[in-house]
CSV table of C-alpha atoms in Angstrom, one decimal:
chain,number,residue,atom,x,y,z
A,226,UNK,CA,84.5,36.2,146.4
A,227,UNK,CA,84.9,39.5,146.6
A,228,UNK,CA,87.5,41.6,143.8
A,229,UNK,CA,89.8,43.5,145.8
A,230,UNK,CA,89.9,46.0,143.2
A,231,UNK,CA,86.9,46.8,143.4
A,232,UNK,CA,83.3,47.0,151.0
A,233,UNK,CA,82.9,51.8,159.8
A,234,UNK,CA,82.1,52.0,164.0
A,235,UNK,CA,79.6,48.9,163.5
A,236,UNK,CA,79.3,47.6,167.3
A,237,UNK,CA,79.1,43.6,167.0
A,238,UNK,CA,76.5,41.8,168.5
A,239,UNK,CA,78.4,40.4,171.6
A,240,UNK,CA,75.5,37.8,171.6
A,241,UNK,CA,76.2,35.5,168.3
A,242,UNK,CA,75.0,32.0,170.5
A,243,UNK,CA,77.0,28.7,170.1
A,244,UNK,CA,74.6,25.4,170.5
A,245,UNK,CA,74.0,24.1,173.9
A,246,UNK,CA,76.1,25.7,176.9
A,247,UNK,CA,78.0,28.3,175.0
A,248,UNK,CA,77.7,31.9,175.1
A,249,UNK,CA,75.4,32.7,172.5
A,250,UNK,CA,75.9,34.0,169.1
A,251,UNK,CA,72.6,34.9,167.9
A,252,UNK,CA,71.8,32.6,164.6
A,253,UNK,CA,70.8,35.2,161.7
A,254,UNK,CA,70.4,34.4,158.5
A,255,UNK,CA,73.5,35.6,156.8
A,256,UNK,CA,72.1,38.8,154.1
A,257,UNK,CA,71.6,38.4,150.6
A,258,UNK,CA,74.9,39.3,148.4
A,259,UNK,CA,75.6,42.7,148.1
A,260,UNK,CA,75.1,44.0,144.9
A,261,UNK,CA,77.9,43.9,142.2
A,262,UNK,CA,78.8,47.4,142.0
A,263,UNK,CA,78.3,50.1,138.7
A,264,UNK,CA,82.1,49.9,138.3
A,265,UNK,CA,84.7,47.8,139.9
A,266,UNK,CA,86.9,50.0,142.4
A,267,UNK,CA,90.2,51.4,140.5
A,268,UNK,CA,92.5,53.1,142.9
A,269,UNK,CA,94.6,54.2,140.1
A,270,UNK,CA,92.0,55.9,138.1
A,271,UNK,CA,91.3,57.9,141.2
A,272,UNK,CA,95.1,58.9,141.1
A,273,UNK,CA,95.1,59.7,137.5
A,274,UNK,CA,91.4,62.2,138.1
A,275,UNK,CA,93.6,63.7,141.5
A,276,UNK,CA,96.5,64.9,139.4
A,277,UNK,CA,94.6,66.6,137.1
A,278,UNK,CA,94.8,70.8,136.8
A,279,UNK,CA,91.7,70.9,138.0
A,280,UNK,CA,92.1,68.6,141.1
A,281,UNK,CA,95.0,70.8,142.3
A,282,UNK,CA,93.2,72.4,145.5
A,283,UNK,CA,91.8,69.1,146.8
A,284,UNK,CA,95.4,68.2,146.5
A,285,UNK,CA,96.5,70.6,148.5
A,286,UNK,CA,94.3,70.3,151.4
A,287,UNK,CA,95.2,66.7,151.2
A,288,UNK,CA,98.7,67.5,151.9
A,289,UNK,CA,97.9,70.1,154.4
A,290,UNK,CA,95.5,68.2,156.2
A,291,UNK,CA,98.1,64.9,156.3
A,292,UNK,CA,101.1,67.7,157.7
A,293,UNK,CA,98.6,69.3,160.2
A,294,UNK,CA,96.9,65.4,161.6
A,295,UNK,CA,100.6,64.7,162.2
A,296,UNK,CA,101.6,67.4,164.4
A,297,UNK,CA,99.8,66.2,167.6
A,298,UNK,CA,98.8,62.8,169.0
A,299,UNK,CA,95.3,62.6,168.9
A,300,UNK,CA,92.7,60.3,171.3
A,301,UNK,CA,90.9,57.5,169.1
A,302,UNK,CA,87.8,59.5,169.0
A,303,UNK,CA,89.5,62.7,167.9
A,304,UNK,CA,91.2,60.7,165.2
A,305,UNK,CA,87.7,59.0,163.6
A,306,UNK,CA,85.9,62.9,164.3
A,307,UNK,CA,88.5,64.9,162.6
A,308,UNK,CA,89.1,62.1,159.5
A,309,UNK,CA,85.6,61.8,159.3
A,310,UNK,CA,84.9,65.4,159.1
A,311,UNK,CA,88.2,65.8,156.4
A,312,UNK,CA,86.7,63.0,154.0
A,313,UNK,CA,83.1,64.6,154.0
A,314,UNK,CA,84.8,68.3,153.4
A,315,UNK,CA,87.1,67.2,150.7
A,316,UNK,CA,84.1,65.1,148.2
A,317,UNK,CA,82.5,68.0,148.5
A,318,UNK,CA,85.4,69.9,147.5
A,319,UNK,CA,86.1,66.9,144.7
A,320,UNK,CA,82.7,67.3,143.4
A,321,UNK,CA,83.5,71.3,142.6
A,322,UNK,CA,86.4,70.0,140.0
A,323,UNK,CA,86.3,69.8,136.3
A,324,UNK,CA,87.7,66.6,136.3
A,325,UNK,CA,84.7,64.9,138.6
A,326,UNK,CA,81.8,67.1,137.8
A,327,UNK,CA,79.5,65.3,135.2
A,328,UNK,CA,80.7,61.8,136.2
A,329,UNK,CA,78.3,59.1,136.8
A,330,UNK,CA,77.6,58.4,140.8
A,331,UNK,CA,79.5,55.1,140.9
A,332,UNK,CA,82.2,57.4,139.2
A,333,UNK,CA,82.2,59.9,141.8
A,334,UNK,CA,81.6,56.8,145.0
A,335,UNK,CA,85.1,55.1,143.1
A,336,UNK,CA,86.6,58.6,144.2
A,337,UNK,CA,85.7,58.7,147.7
A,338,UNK,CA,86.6,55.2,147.9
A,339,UNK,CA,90.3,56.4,146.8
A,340,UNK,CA,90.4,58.9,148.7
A,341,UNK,CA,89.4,57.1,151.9
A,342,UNK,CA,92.3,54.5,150.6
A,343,UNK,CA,94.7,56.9,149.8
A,344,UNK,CA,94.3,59.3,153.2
A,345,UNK,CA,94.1,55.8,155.6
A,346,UNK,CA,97.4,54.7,153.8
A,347,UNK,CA,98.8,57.5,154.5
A,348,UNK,CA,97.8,57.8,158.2
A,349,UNK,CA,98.3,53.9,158.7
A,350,UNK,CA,101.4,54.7,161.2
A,351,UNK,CA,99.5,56.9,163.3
A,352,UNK,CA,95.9,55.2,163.7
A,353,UNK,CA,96.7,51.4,163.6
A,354,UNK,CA,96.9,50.3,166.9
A,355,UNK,CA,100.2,47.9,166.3
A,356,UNK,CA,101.9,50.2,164.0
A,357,UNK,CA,101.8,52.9,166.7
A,358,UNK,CA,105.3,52.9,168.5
A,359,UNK,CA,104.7,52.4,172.4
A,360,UNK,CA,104.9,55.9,175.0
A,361,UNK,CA,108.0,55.1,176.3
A,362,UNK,CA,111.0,52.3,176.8
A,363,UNK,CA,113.3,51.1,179.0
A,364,UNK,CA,116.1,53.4,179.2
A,365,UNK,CA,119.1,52.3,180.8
A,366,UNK,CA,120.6,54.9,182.8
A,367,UNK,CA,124.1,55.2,185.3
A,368,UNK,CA,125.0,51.6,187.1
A,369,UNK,CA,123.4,50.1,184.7
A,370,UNK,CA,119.9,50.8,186.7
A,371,UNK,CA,116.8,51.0,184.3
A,372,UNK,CA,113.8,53.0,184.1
A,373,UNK,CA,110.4,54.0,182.1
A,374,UNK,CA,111.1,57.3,180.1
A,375,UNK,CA,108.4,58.8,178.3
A,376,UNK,CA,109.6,59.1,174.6
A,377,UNK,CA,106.6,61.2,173.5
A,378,UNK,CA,104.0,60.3,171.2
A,379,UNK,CA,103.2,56.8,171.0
A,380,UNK,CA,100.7,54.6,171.4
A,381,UNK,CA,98.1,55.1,174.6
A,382,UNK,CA,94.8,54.5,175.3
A,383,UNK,CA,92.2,52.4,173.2
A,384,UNK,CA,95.2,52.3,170.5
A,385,UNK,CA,96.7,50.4,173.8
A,386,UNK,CA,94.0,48.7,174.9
A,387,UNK,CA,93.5,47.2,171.2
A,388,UNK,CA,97.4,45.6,171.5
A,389,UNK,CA,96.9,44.2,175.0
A,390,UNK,CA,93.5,42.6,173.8
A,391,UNK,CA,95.4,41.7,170.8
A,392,UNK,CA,98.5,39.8,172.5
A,393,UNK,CA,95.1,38.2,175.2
A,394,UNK,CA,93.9,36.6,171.8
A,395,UNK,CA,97.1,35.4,170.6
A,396,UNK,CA,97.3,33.9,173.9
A,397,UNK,CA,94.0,32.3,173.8
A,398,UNK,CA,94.6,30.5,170.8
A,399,UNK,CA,98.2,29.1,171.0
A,400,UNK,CA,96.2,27.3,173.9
A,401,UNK,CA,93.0,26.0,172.0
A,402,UNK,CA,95.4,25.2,168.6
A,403,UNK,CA,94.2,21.9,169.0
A,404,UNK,CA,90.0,22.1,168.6
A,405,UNK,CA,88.5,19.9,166.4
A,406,UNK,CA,85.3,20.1,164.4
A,407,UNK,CA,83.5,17.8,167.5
A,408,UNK,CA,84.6,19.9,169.9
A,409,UNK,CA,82.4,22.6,168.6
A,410,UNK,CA,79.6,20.7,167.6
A,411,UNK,CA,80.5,20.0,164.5
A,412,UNK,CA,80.6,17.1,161.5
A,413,UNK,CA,83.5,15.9,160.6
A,414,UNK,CA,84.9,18.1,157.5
A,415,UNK,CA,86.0,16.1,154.7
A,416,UNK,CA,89.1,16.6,152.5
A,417,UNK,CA,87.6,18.5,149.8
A,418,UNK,CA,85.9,20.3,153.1
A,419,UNK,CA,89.3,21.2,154.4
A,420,UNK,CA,90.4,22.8,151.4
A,421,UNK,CA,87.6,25.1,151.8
A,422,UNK,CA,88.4,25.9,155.4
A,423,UNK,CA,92.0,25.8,154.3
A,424,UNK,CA,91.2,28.6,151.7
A,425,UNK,CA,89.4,30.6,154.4
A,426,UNK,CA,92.5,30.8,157.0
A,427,UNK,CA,94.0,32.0,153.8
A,428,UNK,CA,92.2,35.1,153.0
A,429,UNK,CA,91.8,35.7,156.4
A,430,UNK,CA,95.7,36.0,156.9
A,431,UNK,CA,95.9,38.5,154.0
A,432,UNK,CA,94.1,41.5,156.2
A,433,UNK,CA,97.7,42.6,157.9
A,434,UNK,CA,98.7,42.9,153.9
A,435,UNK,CA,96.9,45.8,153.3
A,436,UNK,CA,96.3,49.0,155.2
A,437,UNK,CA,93.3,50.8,153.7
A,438,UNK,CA,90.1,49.7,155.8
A,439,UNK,CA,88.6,48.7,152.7
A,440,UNK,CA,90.9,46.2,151.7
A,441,UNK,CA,90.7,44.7,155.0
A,442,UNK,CA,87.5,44.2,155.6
A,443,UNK,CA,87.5,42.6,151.9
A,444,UNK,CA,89.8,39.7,153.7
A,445,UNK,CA,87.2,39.2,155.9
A,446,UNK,CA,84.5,39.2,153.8
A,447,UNK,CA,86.4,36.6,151.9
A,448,UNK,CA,86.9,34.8,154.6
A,449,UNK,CA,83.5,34.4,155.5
A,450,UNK,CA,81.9,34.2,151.6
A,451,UNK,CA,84.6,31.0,151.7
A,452,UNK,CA,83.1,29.3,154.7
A,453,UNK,CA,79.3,30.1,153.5
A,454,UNK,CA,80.7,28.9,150.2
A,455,UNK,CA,81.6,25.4,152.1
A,456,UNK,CA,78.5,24.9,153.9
A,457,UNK,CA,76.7,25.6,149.9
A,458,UNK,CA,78.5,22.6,148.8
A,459,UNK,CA,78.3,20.6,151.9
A,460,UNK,CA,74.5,20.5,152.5
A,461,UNK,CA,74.0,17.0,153.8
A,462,UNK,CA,76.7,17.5,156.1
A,463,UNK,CA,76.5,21.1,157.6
A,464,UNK,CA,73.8,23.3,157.9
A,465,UNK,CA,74.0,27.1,158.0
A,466,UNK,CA,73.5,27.3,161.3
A,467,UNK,CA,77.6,25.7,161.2
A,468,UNK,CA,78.7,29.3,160.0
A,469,UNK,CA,79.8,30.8,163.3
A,470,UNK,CA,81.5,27.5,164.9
A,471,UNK,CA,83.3,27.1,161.7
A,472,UNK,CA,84.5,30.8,162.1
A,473,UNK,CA,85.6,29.8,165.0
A,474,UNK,CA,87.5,26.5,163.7
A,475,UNK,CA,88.8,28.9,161.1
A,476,UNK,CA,90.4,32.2,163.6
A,477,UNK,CA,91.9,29.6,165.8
A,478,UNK,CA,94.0,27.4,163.2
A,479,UNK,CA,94.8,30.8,161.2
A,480,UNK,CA,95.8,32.7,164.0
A,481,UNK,CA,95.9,36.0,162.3
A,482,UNK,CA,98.3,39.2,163.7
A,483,UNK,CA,96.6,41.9,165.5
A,484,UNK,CA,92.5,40.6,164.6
A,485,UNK,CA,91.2,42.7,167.4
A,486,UNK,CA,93.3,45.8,166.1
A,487,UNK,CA,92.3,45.2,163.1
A,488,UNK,CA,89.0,45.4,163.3
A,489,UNK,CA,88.9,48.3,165.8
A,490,UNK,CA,90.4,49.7,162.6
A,491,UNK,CA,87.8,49.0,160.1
A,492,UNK,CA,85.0,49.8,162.6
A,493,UNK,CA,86.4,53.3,163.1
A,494,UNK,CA,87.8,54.4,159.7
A,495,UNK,CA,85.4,52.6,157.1
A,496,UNK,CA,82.9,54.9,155.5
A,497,UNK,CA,80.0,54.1,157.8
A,498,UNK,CA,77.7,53.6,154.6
A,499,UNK,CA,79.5,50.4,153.3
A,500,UNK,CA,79.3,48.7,156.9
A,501,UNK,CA,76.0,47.8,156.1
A,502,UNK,CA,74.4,44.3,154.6
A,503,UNK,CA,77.0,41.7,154.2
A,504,UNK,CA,79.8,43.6,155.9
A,505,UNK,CA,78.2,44.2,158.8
A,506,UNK,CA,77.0,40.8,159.4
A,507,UNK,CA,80.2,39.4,158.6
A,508,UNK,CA,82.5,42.1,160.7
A,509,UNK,CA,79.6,41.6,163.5
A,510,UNK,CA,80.6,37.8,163.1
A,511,UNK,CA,83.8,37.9,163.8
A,512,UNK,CA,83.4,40.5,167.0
A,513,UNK,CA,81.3,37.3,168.4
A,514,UNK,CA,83.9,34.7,167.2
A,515,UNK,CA,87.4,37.0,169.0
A,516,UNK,CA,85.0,37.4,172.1
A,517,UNK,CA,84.0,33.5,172.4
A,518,UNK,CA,87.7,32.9,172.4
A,519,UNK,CA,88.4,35.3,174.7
A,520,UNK,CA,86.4,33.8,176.9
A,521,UNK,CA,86.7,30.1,175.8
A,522,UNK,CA,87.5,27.3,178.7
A,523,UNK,CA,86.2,24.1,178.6
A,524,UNK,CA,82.2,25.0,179.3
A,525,UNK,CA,82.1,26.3,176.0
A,526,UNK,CA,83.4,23.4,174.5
A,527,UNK,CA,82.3,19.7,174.2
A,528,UNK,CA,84.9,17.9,175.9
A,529,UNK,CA,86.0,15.8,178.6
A,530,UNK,CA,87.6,16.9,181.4
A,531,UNK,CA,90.1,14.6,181.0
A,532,UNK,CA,91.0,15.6,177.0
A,533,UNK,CA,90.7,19.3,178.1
A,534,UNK,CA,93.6,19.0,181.0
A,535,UNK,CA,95.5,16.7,178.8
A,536,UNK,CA,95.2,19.2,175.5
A,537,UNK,CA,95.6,22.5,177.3
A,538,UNK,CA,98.8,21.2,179.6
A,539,UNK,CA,100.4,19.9,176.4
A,540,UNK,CA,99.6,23.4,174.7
A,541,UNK,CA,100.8,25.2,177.4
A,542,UNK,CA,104.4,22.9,177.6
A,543,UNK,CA,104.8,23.6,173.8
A,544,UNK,CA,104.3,27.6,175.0
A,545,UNK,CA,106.8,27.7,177.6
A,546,UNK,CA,109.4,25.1,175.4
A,547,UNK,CA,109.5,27.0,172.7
A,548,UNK,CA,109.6,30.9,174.7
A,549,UNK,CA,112.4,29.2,176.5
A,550,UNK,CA,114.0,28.3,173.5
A,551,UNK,CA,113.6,31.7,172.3
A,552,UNK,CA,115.3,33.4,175.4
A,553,UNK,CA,118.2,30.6,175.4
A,554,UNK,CA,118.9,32.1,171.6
A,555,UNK,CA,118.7,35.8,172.4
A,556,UNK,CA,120.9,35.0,175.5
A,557,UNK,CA,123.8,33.3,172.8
């Protein structure tokens, strides 16, 4: 598993192939294990180098930089141009100081690792879909009458687009909670299985911890190295070709906030170098999996008719109880 202290836009493969009648999610092997790095990532170190003498003009146009990105509201593709162009301008500016001149290159790569962290963190508010407040809001006006008022800045566009498809995915899988392994072609997973796949929705759940695109795709790598880990120690029950209808098992019984934001987010603000290898295939992965749900009805599953009607009617009764029961409080 991968030490978070120590993993930009990738476009998935919208064709990972699920056996049979599903849409497909091509079956690659997964790549071999990135290597371990030089040094293990140390955020802190990189704060320690930045507030040396010697560091203070990258410190400055840090500061400037993070006054000037917030004065207007920027499209998506301004945002990843301009924070793009502001990381490449300030290493080179970092690689002029005393205090990162004669360092090793994993040295240097730990400082544009914390600088990435440190700017995204930073800008979190203003380029994570969810986090972004909405245009505008109901405004109650004279007789009580409402309206649409633009507030200003707030969140448009793909940052919009993301949330809808977000709240479409949440959707999706309140309905299909109840899939089983046999529903998506898979063996039974024993107990010691489940713990596996139990430890997978785990790290999976952690990405809306963390705001730095690194440490979210580390989640998800997790995520995933848990589930190949599982099908390592399950060989005479699962093959590897199990990997993507597991992933699917997995998203659906975590649930996870905001997955589509979230990886909109590490698409366009991880360094594009590290979202090669393993990261790619993995974030690539789980495009397939939140598009296969997206899309999921019973053809892409094997079931019934009959358990399908009786499954999705239940799911949707359990939706509609408990928002009921949810206005019936607000109304007290």
């Amino acid at each position: 598993m991968i030490q978070r202290r120590g993993s930009g836009e990738v476009r998935g493969d919208s064709g990972t192939s699920i056996p049979g009648r599903r849409p497909s999610i091509q079956r690659v092997s997964p790549p071999e294990p990135d290597p371990e790095p030089d040094l293990p990532f140390d955020f802190h170190r990189f704060l320690e180098q930045l507030r040396h003498r010697s560091a203070d003009p990258v410190a400055k146009y840090l500061r400037s930089f993070l006054v000037e990105f917030g004065k207007k509201q920027w499209m998506v593709h301004e945002q990843v141009k301009i924070i793009s162009d502001f990381l490449a301008f300030i290493a080179n500016k970092m690689s002029q100081c005393e205090v990162w001149q004669g360092v090793s290159e994993a040295e240097f790569d730990n400082a544009r690792e914390g600088m990435e962290k440190l700017v995204m963190n930073r800008l979190y508010t203003q380029t994570f879909s969810p986090a972004i407040p909405p245009p505008s809001h109901l405004i109650t006006e004279g007789k009580g009458k409402q309206r649409n008022r633009d507030s200003g800045p707030g969140r448009r566009g793909q940052h919009q687009e993301d949330v809808e498809r977000d709240i479409v995915l949440a959707q999706k899988v309140r309905i299909y909670q109840w899939v089983r392994e046999e529903h998506l072609d898979l063996r039974p997973v024993s107990e010691s299985g489940r713990k596996f796949l139990n430890l997978a929705q785990q790290e999976l759940l952690k990405i809306n911890s963390y705001r730095a695109p690194r440490d979210k795709i580390i989640c998800a790598l997790n995520s995933c190295k848990v589930i190949f880990g599982f099908l390592r120690n399950a060989k005479s029950d699962q093959s590897a070709d199990s990997f993507i209808p597991l992933l699917i098992y997995v998203v659906l019984h975590a649930n996870p906030e905001h997955l589509v934001s979230n990886v909109q987010y590490i698409l366009r603000f991880r360094n594009q170098e590290k979202l090669g290898g393993e990261a790619g295939y993995y974030l690539s992965s789980i495009m397939g999996v939140i598009q296969f749900i997206e899309t999921m009805d019973r053809t892409t599953l094997t079931i019934s008719n009959a358990e399908y009607e009786t499954n999705v009617e239940a799911a949707v009764s359990a939706i509609a109880e408990k928002h009921q029961d949810f206005c019936d409080r607000r109304s007290v």
